[in-house]
Amino acid sequence: MIMFGVLLIAVHPPPAAAFGEERFNPEATDGEASKEARHRQKRLISAGEYEQTAQYWNIGAQLKLKEHVMRQPNLNIAKNVVFFLGDGMSIPTLAASRMYLGQQQGHTGEESQLSFEEFPDVGLVKTYCVDKQVADSACTATAYLCGVKANYATIGVTAAVNFGNCAASNDPRNHVQSIMAWAQAAGKATGIVTTTRVTHASPAGTYAHTASRDWECDADIARMGGDPAQCPDIATQLIYGETGKNLRVILGGGRRKFLPRTMKDEEGVRGQRQDGANLISQWYYGKPLGTARYVSNRQDLMALNFTEVDYLLGLFSADHLKFHLDARPEVDPTLGDLTYAAIRTLQKYPEGYVLFVEGGKIDLAHHFTKARKSLDETVQLSEAVQVARQLTSPDDTLIVVTADHSHTMTLSGYAARGNDILGLNSQISDGDKKPYTTLSYANGPGGPQPGPKGQRPNITESMLKDQDFQFPKVVPMKYETHGGDDVALFAYGPWSHLFGGMYEQNVIPHLIGYAACIGNGEHACSTVGGL
């Protein structure tokens, strides 16, 4: 029985109850909290005793070895593809987020896993733009969705188009098509889901062709000195563009980009369009009678009969969706809710579907050095991936999870096992003899202000409990920047073994196209015996 218990722990961390202790309750009174802390410490020591044996590690390693040896390539055709994008989900973000998740569940955290970290095939992806060492979300979206690397801040065009060059971006010879266009040409249903504005850089990569990611509506173009009559804005391309108009599911934020400035949305926020167009209404009335649904809150979304919906537009905020930690449960859908609604809507089509799902606020939290919110958004992405796994089968559905670029957050120091990943390190600096956080940023805004003569500020545990606490940075900047390091990719389902190794980011859609038999490249359908 002891052997069996060790085997279980080696594969997945057991619940607190497995050690006969109560789960930590953050709302307990001081006396109860002290008692629970003692129980928790006792539980951690109990778990640690297993790890002190060679048997624990050897058995765990042998189980993993057996799992690898028994793997067989899945050579089925991917009828469906669900592409998850964790915007800014760097490898340090993955490591810190799994600890955050595990510690919320009562474990030390280091041994925990996000749902997609269980996927059998993992690769490393190089993210640079054609003209930048460190990428943004626009050029990367062009790479991982269209199969071609592009210049910084441009979307759906080749590197012949420089940032802001409207004339070049209007030239069809410079346009590149996304996997959504490939899928639609093959008769598949398509959809996009995001926690940002649906006109933001990552989702726009599925349908737009533009020289500037900032041209989300006509007023944005005019504000930047352009001519909206010459440069089609991203929102208009979503409603009327060849790929955008054929998307069956569009779920995210950004209502103000679709409404005229003379109109207020469901929450009283005025639109931004200066052309007077109500693109939401135009989308709805442009679909066959009775086939389209528009929703603006979670309750209406989850009340839908998805089998009766052919076209679904859900815009749940004037701007980006709220961070999960700030959300109103009855009003603001989670990323898991959106993923569920999208798959349920798309799964009825016999030719299959391609769905793009972005956890976009991982990135936005990093830009403000709000590590707690970034880790929480990563856990939300993990939960959305789990929803997709429950609604699909690896026999016919390829699931890909990756990031577009990195961030400057690092995880450092020599903290004790189980130390709060969002807290102070268990050691103090051997330089200035002050405490420091395990997580910090190379650059960014806010954070505790330096003391006299530039001394490092004192940071306390009580400060770190604030979910909007801005973690320390080295170089002060208005916004924290992206990082240039490689990002991870996880794949599961038909032809997932193709995604192993290290490769350029633009290779990703070509691998998807092969597995799903879409696009103009090589296809599993036509290659005798596969690759």
Coordinates of C-alpha atoms in Angstrom, one line a residue:
M1 CA 0.0 0.0 0.0
I2 CA 2.9 2.3 0.7
M3 CA 4.3 1.6 -2.8
F4 CA 0.9 2.4 -4.4
G5 CA 0.8 5.7 -2.5
V6 CA 4.2 6.6 -3.7
L7 CA 3.3 5.8 -7.3
L8 CA 0.3 8.1 -7.2
I9 CA 2.3 11.0 -5.8
A10 CA 5.0 10.5 -8.4
V11 CA 2.5 11.1 -11.2
H12 CA 0.2 13.7 -9.7
P13 CA 0.4 15.6 -6.4
P14 CA -2.3 14.2 -4.1
P15 CA -5.0 16.3 -2.4
A16 CA -4.4 17.5 1.1
A17 CA -6.8 14.9 2.3
A18 CA -4.5 12.2 1.1
F19 CA -2.3 13.0 4.1
G20 CA -5.2 13.1 6.5
E21 CA -5.0 16.9 6.9
E22 CA -7.5 19.7 6.3
R23 CA -7.2 22.0 3.3
F24 CA -6.0 25.5 4.2
N25 CA -8.8 28.0 4.5
P26 CA -7.8 31.6 3.7
E27 CA -11.0 33.0 5.4
A28 CA -10.3 31.3 8.8
T29 CA -10.0 33.3 12.0
D30 CA -6.6 34.0 13.4
G31 CA -6.8 31.1 15.8
E32 CA -8.0 28.7 13.1
A33 CA -5.5 30.0 10.6
S34 CA -2.7 29.3 13.1
K35 CA -4.0 25.8 13.6
E36 CA -4.4 25.3 9.9
A37 CA -0.9 26.6 9.2
R38 CA 0.5 24.0 11.6
H39 CA -1.5 21.3 10.0
R40 CA -0.3 22.5 6.5
Q41 CA 3.3 22.5 7.6
K42 CA 2.9 19.0 9.0
R43 CA 1.3 17.9 5.6
L44 CA 4.2 19.4 3.7
I45 CA 6.7 17.6 5.8
S46 CA 4.8 14.4 5.3
A47 CA 5.0 14.8 1.5
G48 CA 8.7 15.7 1.8
E49 CA 9.4 12.4 3.5
Y50 CA 8.4 10.5 0.4
E51 CA 10.7 12.7 -1.7
Q52 CA 13.7 11.9 0.6
T53 CA 13.6 8.3 -0.8
A54 CA 15.3 7.3 -4.0
Q55 CA 12.3 5.0 -4.6
Y56 CA 10.0 8.0 -5.0
W57 CA 12.1 9.5 -7.8
N58 CA 13.0 6.3 -9.5
I59 CA 9.5 5.0 -9.7
G60 CA 8.2 8.3 -11.0
A61 CA 10.9 8.4 -13.7
Q62 CA 10.2 4.8 -14.7
L63 CA 6.5 5.5 -15.0
K64 CA 7.3 8.5 -17.3
L65 CA 9.7 6.3 -19.3
K66 CA 7.0 3.7 -19.8
E67 CA 4.6 6.4 -20.9
H68 CA 7.1 7.7 -23.5
V69 CA 8.0 4.2 -24.8
M70 CA 4.3 3.3 -25.3
R71 CA 3.5 6.4 -27.3
Q72 CA 2.4 5.8 -30.8
P73 CA 2.0 8.6 -33.4
N74 CA -1.6 9.6 -34.0
L75 CA -1.9 9.5 -37.8
N76 CA -5.6 10.4 -38.0
I77 CA -6.7 13.4 -39.9
A78 CA -7.5 16.4 -37.6
K79 CA -11.1 17.1 -38.4
N80 CA -11.1 19.8 -35.8
V81 CA -8.3 22.1 -34.5
V82 CA -8.4 24.2 -31.3
F83 CA -5.5 26.6 -31.2
F84 CA -4.9 28.2 -27.8
L85 CA -2.7 31.2 -27.5
G86 CA -1.5 32.5 -24.2
D87 CA -0.4 36.0 -25.0
G88 CA 2.9 36.7 -23.4
M89 CA 2.9 33.3 -21.7
S90 CA 6.7 32.9 -21.3
I91 CA 8.3 29.9 -19.9
P92 CA 8.9 31.6 -16.5
T93 CA 5.2 32.5 -16.6
L94 CA 4.4 28.8 -17.0
A95 CA 6.6 27.8 -14.1
A96 CA 5.3 30.5 -11.8
S97 CA 1.7 29.8 -12.8
R98 CA 1.9 26.0 -12.0
M99 CA 3.2 26.9 -8.6
Y100 CA 0.4 29.5 -8.1
L101 CA -2.1 26.8 -9.1
G102 CA -0.6 24.1 -6.9
Q103 CA -0.4 26.4 -3.9
Q104 CA -4.0 27.3 -4.3
Q105 CA -4.8 23.6 -4.1
G106 CA -2.8 23.1 -0.9
H107 CA 0.4 21.7 -2.5
T108 CA 3.9 23.1 -2.5
G109 CA 3.3 24.0 -6.1
E110 CA 6.6 23.1 -7.9
E111 CA 5.4 19.6 -8.7
S112 CA 2.0 20.7 -10.1
Q113 CA 1.0 20.9 -13.7
L114 CA -1.2 23.1 -15.9
S115 CA -3.6 21.1 -17.9
F116 CA -1.7 21.4 -21.2
E117 CA 1.6 20.5 -19.6
E118 CA 0.4 16.9 -19.7
F119 CA 0.4 17.0 -23.5
P120 CA 2.8 14.4 -25.0
D121 CA 4.5 16.7 -27.6
V122 CA 6.4 19.8 -26.8
G123 CA 8.4 22.2 -28.9
L124 CA 10.3 25.5 -28.6
V125 CA 9.4 28.4 -30.9
K126 CA 11.5 31.3 -32.1
T127 CA 9.5 34.5 -32.0
Y128 CA 11.4 37.4 -33.6
C129 CA 9.9 39.7 -36.2
V130 CA 11.5 40.3 -39.6
D131 CA 12.6 43.7 -38.4
K132 CA 12.7 43.4 -34.6
Q133 CA 14.8 41.2 -32.3
V134 CA 11.9 41.2 -29.7
A135 CA 8.4 40.7 -31.2
D136 CA 5.0 42.2 -30.7
S137 CA 1.7 40.4 -30.9
A138 CA 1.0 41.6 -34.5
C139 CA 4.0 40.2 -36.3
T140 CA 3.8 37.0 -34.3
A141 CA 0.1 36.5 -35.1
T142 CA 1.0 36.8 -38.8
A143 CA 3.6 34.1 -38.2
Y144 CA 1.7 31.5 -36.2
L145 CA -1.6 32.0 -38.0
C146 CA -0.6 32.8 -41.6
G147 CA 2.8 31.0 -41.9
V148 CA 4.8 34.0 -42.9
K149 CA 7.0 36.2 -40.7
A150 CA 6.2 40.0 -40.9
N151 CA 7.4 43.4 -39.6
Y152 CA 6.6 44.7 -36.2
A153 CA 3.0 45.9 -35.6
T154 CA 1.8 44.7 -39.0
I155 CA -0.9 42.0 -39.4
G156 CA -1.7 39.6 -42.3
V157 CA 0.8 41.1 -44.7
T158 CA 4.3 40.2 -45.8
A159 CA 7.5 42.0 -44.7
A160 CA 7.2 44.1 -47.9
V161 CA 4.8 46.2 -45.8
N162 CA 6.3 48.5 -43.2
F163 CA 4.5 49.8 -40.2
G164 CA 1.9 52.5 -41.2
N165 CA 2.3 52.0 -45.0
C166 CA -1.4 52.0 -45.9
A167 CA -0.8 51.7 -49.7
A168 CA 1.4 48.7 -49.4
S169 CA -1.0 47.0 -47.0
N170 CA -3.8 47.5 -49.5
D171 CA -1.9 45.7 -52.3
P172 CA -3.4 42.1 -52.5
R173 CA 0.1 40.8 -53.5
N174 CA 1.3 41.6 -50.0
H175 CA -1.6 39.8 -48.2
V176 CA -1.1 36.5 -46.5
Q177 CA -4.1 34.2 -45.6
S178 CA -4.6 32.7 -42.1
I179 CA -5.5 29.2 -41.1
M180 CA -9.1 30.5 -40.8
A181 CA -9.2 31.3 -44.5
W182 CA -7.6 27.9 -45.3
A183 CA -10.2 26.2 -43.1
Q184 CA -13.1 28.1 -44.7
A185 CA -11.9 27.2 -48.2
A186 CA -12.0 23.5 -47.1
G187 CA -15.6 23.9 -45.9
K188 CA -14.8 24.0 -42.2
A189 CA -16.6 26.2 -39.7
T190 CA -14.3 28.8 -37.9
G191 CA -14.4 30.9 -34.8
I192 CA -12.3 33.2 -32.6
V193 CA -12.4 33.7 -28.8
T194 CA -10.4 36.2 -26.8
T195 CA -10.3 38.0 -23.5
T196 CA -9.1 41.2 -25.3
R197 CA -10.9 43.3 -27.8
V198 CA -11.7 41.1 -30.8
T199 CA -9.9 43.7 -33.0
H200 CA -6.7 43.4 -30.9
A201 CA -3.6 42.2 -32.6
S202 CA -3.8 38.4 -31.9
P203 CA -7.4 37.7 -32.9
A204 CA -7.0 40.2 -35.8
G205 CA -4.4 37.9 -37.2
T206 CA -7.1 35.5 -38.2
Y207 CA -8.9 37.8 -40.5
A208 CA -7.2 41.2 -41.1
H209 CA -4.6 42.7 -43.4
T210 CA -3.2 46.0 -42.1
A211 CA -0.1 48.0 -41.8
S212 CA -0.9 49.0 -38.2
R213 CA -2.3 46.9 -35.4
D214 CA -3.6 50.2 -33.9
W215 CA -6.1 50.8 -36.7
E216 CA -8.9 49.0 -34.9
C217 CA -11.6 51.5 -35.9
D218 CA -11.8 54.4 -38.3
A219 CA -11.3 57.0 -35.5
D220 CA -8.0 55.3 -34.7
I221 CA -6.8 55.8 -38.2
A222 CA -7.8 59.4 -38.3
R223 CA -6.3 60.1 -34.9
M224 CA -2.9 58.8 -36.2
G225 CA -3.1 61.0 -39.4
G226 CA -4.3 58.3 -41.8
D227 CA -7.3 58.3 -44.1
P228 CA -10.0 55.9 -43.1
A229 CA -11.4 55.9 -46.6
Q230 CA -8.1 54.5 -47.9
C231 CA -7.1 52.2 -45.0
P232 CA -9.8 49.8 -44.0
D233 CA -10.0 49.5 -40.2
I234 CA -9.8 46.2 -38.4
A235 CA -13.4 46.2 -37.1
T236 CA -14.7 46.8 -40.6
Q237 CA -12.5 43.9 -41.9
L238 CA -14.0 41.6 -39.3
I239 CA -17.6 42.4 -40.4
Y240 CA -17.0 42.7 -44.1
G241 CA -13.7 41.1 -44.9
E242 CA -13.6 37.9 -46.9
T243 CA -12.4 35.8 -43.9
G244 CA -14.0 37.9 -41.1
K245 CA -17.5 37.8 -42.5
N246 CA -17.5 34.0 -42.6
L247 CA -16.5 33.4 -39.0
R248 CA -19.3 31.6 -37.3
V249 CA -18.2 32.5 -33.7
I250 CA -16.7 35.8 -32.5
L251 CA -16.4 36.1 -28.7
G252 CA -14.5 38.8 -26.8
G253 CA -14.5 42.5 -26.0
G254 CA -14.3 45.8 -27.8
R255 CA -17.8 47.0 -28.4
R256 CA -16.7 50.6 -28.7
K257 CA -14.8 49.8 -31.9
F258 CA -18.1 48.7 -33.6
L259 CA -20.4 51.5 -32.4
P260 CA -20.7 55.1 -33.5
R261 CA -19.7 57.8 -31.1
T262 CA -23.3 59.0 -31.0
M263 CA -24.4 55.7 -29.4
K264 CA -23.8 54.1 -26.0
D265 CA -23.4 50.4 -25.4
E266 CA -25.2 48.2 -22.9
E267 CA -23.2 49.6 -20.0
G268 CA -23.4 53.2 -21.0
V269 CA -20.0 53.5 -22.7
R270 CA -20.0 55.6 -25.9
G271 CA -18.8 54.1 -29.1
Q272 CA -15.7 55.4 -31.0
R273 CA -16.6 55.2 -34.7
Q274 CA -16.8 58.4 -36.6
D275 CA -18.4 57.0 -39.7
G276 CA -21.8 56.6 -38.0
A277 CA -21.8 52.8 -38.6
N278 CA -23.2 50.4 -36.1
L279 CA -21.2 47.3 -37.1
I280 CA -22.9 45.1 -34.6
S281 CA -26.3 45.8 -36.1
Q282 CA -24.9 45.4 -39.6
W283 CA -23.4 42.0 -38.7
Y284 CA -26.7 40.8 -37.3
Y285 CA -28.9 41.8 -40.1
G286 CA -26.4 40.7 -42.7
K287 CA -26.8 37.0 -41.7
P288 CA -29.7 34.8 -42.9
L289 CA -32.9 35.4 -40.9
G290 CA -33.0 33.5 -37.6
T291 CA -29.4 32.2 -37.8
A292 CA -27.5 34.8 -35.8
R293 CA -27.3 35.7 -32.1
Y294 CA -25.7 38.7 -30.4
V295 CA -25.0 38.6 -26.7
S296 CA -23.3 41.0 -24.3
N297 CA -23.2 39.2 -20.9
R298 CA -22.5 35.7 -19.5
Q299 CA -26.1 35.0 -18.5
D300 CA -27.4 35.5 -22.1
L301 CA -24.5 33.5 -23.5
M302 CA -25.0 30.4 -21.4
A303 CA -28.7 30.5 -21.9
L304 CA -28.3 29.9 -25.7
N305 CA -29.3 26.7 -27.4
F306 CA -26.0 26.3 -29.3
T307 CA -27.4 23.7 -31.7
E308 CA -29.7 26.4 -33.1
V309 CA -27.1 29.1 -33.5
D310 CA -25.2 29.3 -36.8
Y311 CA -23.5 32.7 -36.2
L312 CA -22.6 33.9 -32.7
L313 CA -21.3 37.3 -31.8
G314 CA -20.6 38.1 -28.2
L315 CA -19.0 41.4 -27.1
F316 CA -18.9 41.5 -23.3
S317 CA -17.1 44.8 -22.7
A318 CA -16.6 48.1 -24.3
D319 CA -12.8 47.4 -24.1
H320 CA -10.9 44.3 -23.0
L321 CA -12.7 41.9 -20.7
K322 CA -12.1 42.3 -17.0
F323 CA -9.3 40.4 -15.4
H324 CA -10.7 37.2 -13.9
L325 CA -9.8 38.4 -10.4
D326 CA -11.9 41.6 -11.0
A327 CA -14.8 39.9 -12.9
R328 CA -18.5 40.0 -12.0
P329 CA -19.5 36.3 -12.2
E330 CA -23.0 36.8 -13.5
V331 CA -22.0 39.3 -16.2
D332 CA -18.4 38.5 -17.2
P333 CA -17.8 35.1 -18.8
T334 CA -14.6 33.2 -18.1
L335 CA -12.3 32.0 -20.8
G336 CA -13.6 28.5 -20.1
D337 CA -17.2 29.8 -20.7
L338 CA -16.3 31.3 -24.0
T339 CA -14.4 28.2 -25.1
Y340 CA -17.4 26.0 -24.1
A341 CA -19.8 28.2 -26.1
A342 CA -17.6 28.3 -29.1
I343 CA -17.0 24.6 -29.3
R344 CA -20.7 23.8 -28.7
T345 CA -21.6 26.1 -31.5
L346 CA -19.1 24.8 -34.0
Q347 CA -19.2 21.1 -33.3
K348 CA -22.4 20.4 -35.2
Y349 CA -20.8 21.0 -38.6
P350 CA -19.9 17.8 -40.4
E351 CA -16.7 19.1 -42.0
G352 CA -15.3 20.0 -38.7
Y353 CA -14.0 23.4 -37.4
V354 CA -10.9 25.5 -36.6
L355 CA -11.1 27.6 -33.4
F356 CA -8.7 30.2 -32.2
V357 CA -8.8 30.9 -28.4
E358 CA -6.6 33.6 -26.8
G359 CA -5.9 34.2 -23.2
G360 CA -5.0 37.8 -23.9
K361 CA -4.8 39.3 -20.4
I362 CA -1.7 37.3 -19.4
D363 CA 0.1 39.8 -21.5
L364 CA -1.8 42.9 -20.3
A365 CA -1.1 42.1 -16.7
H366 CA 2.6 41.6 -17.4
H367 CA 2.8 45.0 -19.1
F368 CA 1.7 46.6 -15.7
T369 CA 4.0 44.2 -13.7
K370 CA 1.0 42.8 -12.0
A371 CA 2.3 39.3 -11.7
R372 CA -0.6 37.9 -9.6
K373 CA -3.1 38.7 -12.3
S374 CA -0.9 37.4 -15.0
L375 CA -0.5 34.0 -13.2
D376 CA -4.2 33.9 -12.5
E377 CA -5.0 34.5 -16.2
T378 CA -2.6 31.7 -17.1
V379 CA -4.5 29.3 -14.8
Q380 CA -7.7 30.5 -16.6
L381 CA -6.2 29.5 -19.9
S382 CA -5.3 26.1 -18.4
E383 CA -8.9 25.6 -17.4
A384 CA -10.2 26.6 -20.8
V385 CA -7.9 24.0 -22.4
Q386 CA -9.4 21.4 -20.0
V387 CA -12.8 22.4 -21.2
A388 CA -11.8 21.8 -24.8
R389 CA -10.3 18.4 -23.9
Q390 CA -13.6 17.4 -22.2
L391 CA -15.7 18.4 -25.3
T392 CA -13.4 16.9 -27.9
S393 CA -11.6 13.6 -28.7
P394 CA -7.9 13.2 -29.5
D395 CA -9.0 10.8 -32.3
D396 CA -10.1 13.7 -34.5
T397 CA -9.2 17.0 -32.7
L398 CA -5.8 18.6 -32.6
I399 CA -5.2 20.9 -29.7
V400 CA -2.2 23.3 -29.8
V401 CA -1.2 25.6 -26.9
T402 CA 1.5 28.1 -27.3
A403 CA 2.5 31.8 -26.7
D404 CA 3.3 34.6 -29.1
H405 CA 6.2 36.1 -27.3
S406 CA 7.8 36.2 -23.9
H407 CA 8.0 38.9 -21.1
T408 CA 10.7 40.1 -18.8
M409 CA 9.4 38.5 -15.6
T410 CA 11.9 36.2 -14.0
L411 CA 11.7 33.7 -11.2
S412 CA 14.9 33.8 -9.1
G413 CA 16.6 33.4 -5.8
Y414 CA 16.8 30.3 -3.7
A415 CA 13.4 30.2 -2.0
A416 CA 12.5 27.2 0.1
R417 CA 10.3 24.6 -1.4
G418 CA 6.6 25.6 -1.2
N419 CA 7.4 29.3 -0.6
D420 CA 4.6 31.5 -1.8
I421 CA 5.5 32.2 -5.4
L422 CA 3.8 35.7 -5.1
G423 CA 5.4 36.4 -1.8
L424 CA 8.8 37.4 -0.4
N425 CA 11.6 35.0 -1.0
S426 CA 12.5 32.9 2.0
Q427 CA 16.0 34.4 1.9
I428 CA 17.1 38.1 2.1
S429 CA 19.6 39.7 -0.2
D430 CA 23.2 39.2 0.7
G431 CA 23.9 42.7 -0.8
D432 CA 21.6 45.2 1.0
K433 CA 20.2 42.8 3.6
K434 CA 16.6 43.4 2.6
P435 CA 13.9 41.0 1.6
Y436 CA 13.0 40.6 -2.0
T437 CA 10.3 38.9 -4.1
T438 CA 10.9 35.7 -6.0
L439 CA 9.3 37.3 -9.1
S440 CA 10.6 40.5 -10.6
Y441 CA 10.8 42.3 -14.0
A442 CA 13.6 43.6 -16.0
N443 CA 11.6 46.8 -16.8
G444 CA 8.2 48.2 -16.3
P445 CA 6.0 50.7 -14.4
G446 CA 5.0 51.4 -10.8
G447 CA 6.1 49.2 -8.0
P448 CA 7.5 50.3 -4.6
Q449 CA 9.4 53.6 -4.8
P450 CA 13.1 53.7 -4.1
G451 CA 14.3 54.9 -0.7
P452 CA 16.8 57.7 0.0
K453 CA 19.8 57.8 -2.4
G454 CA 18.2 55.2 -4.6
Q455 CA 18.1 52.5 -2.0
R456 CA 15.9 49.5 -2.8
P457 CA 12.5 49.9 -1.2
N458 CA 11.3 47.7 1.7
I459 CA 8.6 45.3 0.5
T460 CA 6.3 43.7 3.1
E461 CA 4.0 40.6 2.9
S462 CA 1.0 42.9 3.4
M463 CA 1.9 44.9 0.3
L464 CA 2.0 41.6 -1.7
K465 CA -1.5 40.6 -0.8
D466 CA -2.9 43.4 -3.0
Q467 CA -3.9 41.7 -6.3
D468 CA -2.8 44.9 -8.1
F469 CA 0.6 45.0 -6.5
Q470 CA 3.2 46.0 -9.1
F471 CA 6.2 43.8 -8.7
P472 CA 9.8 45.3 -8.6
K473 CA 11.5 46.1 -11.8
V474 CA 15.1 47.2 -12.7
V475 CA 14.5 49.8 -15.5
P476 CA 11.6 52.2 -15.0
M477 CA 9.3 52.3 -18.1
K478 CA 5.8 53.4 -18.8
Y479 CA 4.9 49.8 -19.7
E480 CA 6.9 46.6 -19.3
T481 CA 8.2 45.3 -22.6
H482 CA 8.1 41.9 -24.2
G483 CA 11.0 39.4 -23.9
G484 CA 12.8 37.9 -26.8
D485 CA 13.3 34.4 -25.5
D486 CA 11.8 31.3 -27.1
V487 CA 8.3 30.2 -26.1
A488 CA 6.9 26.7 -25.5
L489 CA 4.4 24.9 -27.6
F490 CA 2.3 21.9 -26.4
A491 CA 0.3 19.6 -28.8
Y492 CA -2.2 16.8 -28.4
G493 CA -4.1 14.8 -31.0
P494 CA -3.7 13.9 -34.7
W495 CA -0.1 14.5 -35.9
S496 CA 0.9 16.2 -32.6
H497 CA 4.3 14.5 -32.9
L498 CA 5.1 17.0 -35.7
F499 CA 5.3 19.8 -33.2
G500 CA 8.4 18.6 -31.3
G501 CA 11.8 20.2 -31.7
M502 CA 12.7 23.9 -32.2
Y503 CA 11.5 25.9 -35.1
E504 CA 10.5 29.3 -36.4
Q505 CA 7.1 30.5 -35.4
N506 CA 5.8 30.6 -38.9
V507 CA 6.1 26.8 -39.2
I508 CA 3.2 26.3 -36.8
P509 CA 0.3 26.9 -39.3
H510 CA 2.0 24.7 -41.8
L511 CA 2.1 21.8 -39.3
I512 CA -1.6 22.5 -38.5
G513 CA -2.4 22.6 -42.2
Y514 CA -0.8 19.2 -42.8
A515 CA -2.6 17.6 -39.9
A516 CA -6.0 19.1 -40.8
C517 CA -5.6 18.9 -44.6
I518 CA -6.1 22.7 -45.1
G519 CA -4.1 25.3 -46.9
N520 CA -1.9 25.0 -50.1
G521 CA 1.0 23.0 -48.6
E522 CA 1.5 19.3 -48.0
H523 CA -1.4 17.5 -46.5
A524 CA -1.7 14.3 -44.5
C525 CA -4.6 13.4 -46.8
S526 CA -2.5 13.4 -49.9
T527 CA 0.8 12.1 -48.5
V528 CA 1.1 8.3 -48.9
G529 CA 2.2 6.9 -45.6
G530 CA 2.4 10.3 -43.9
L531 CA 5.8 12.1 -43.3

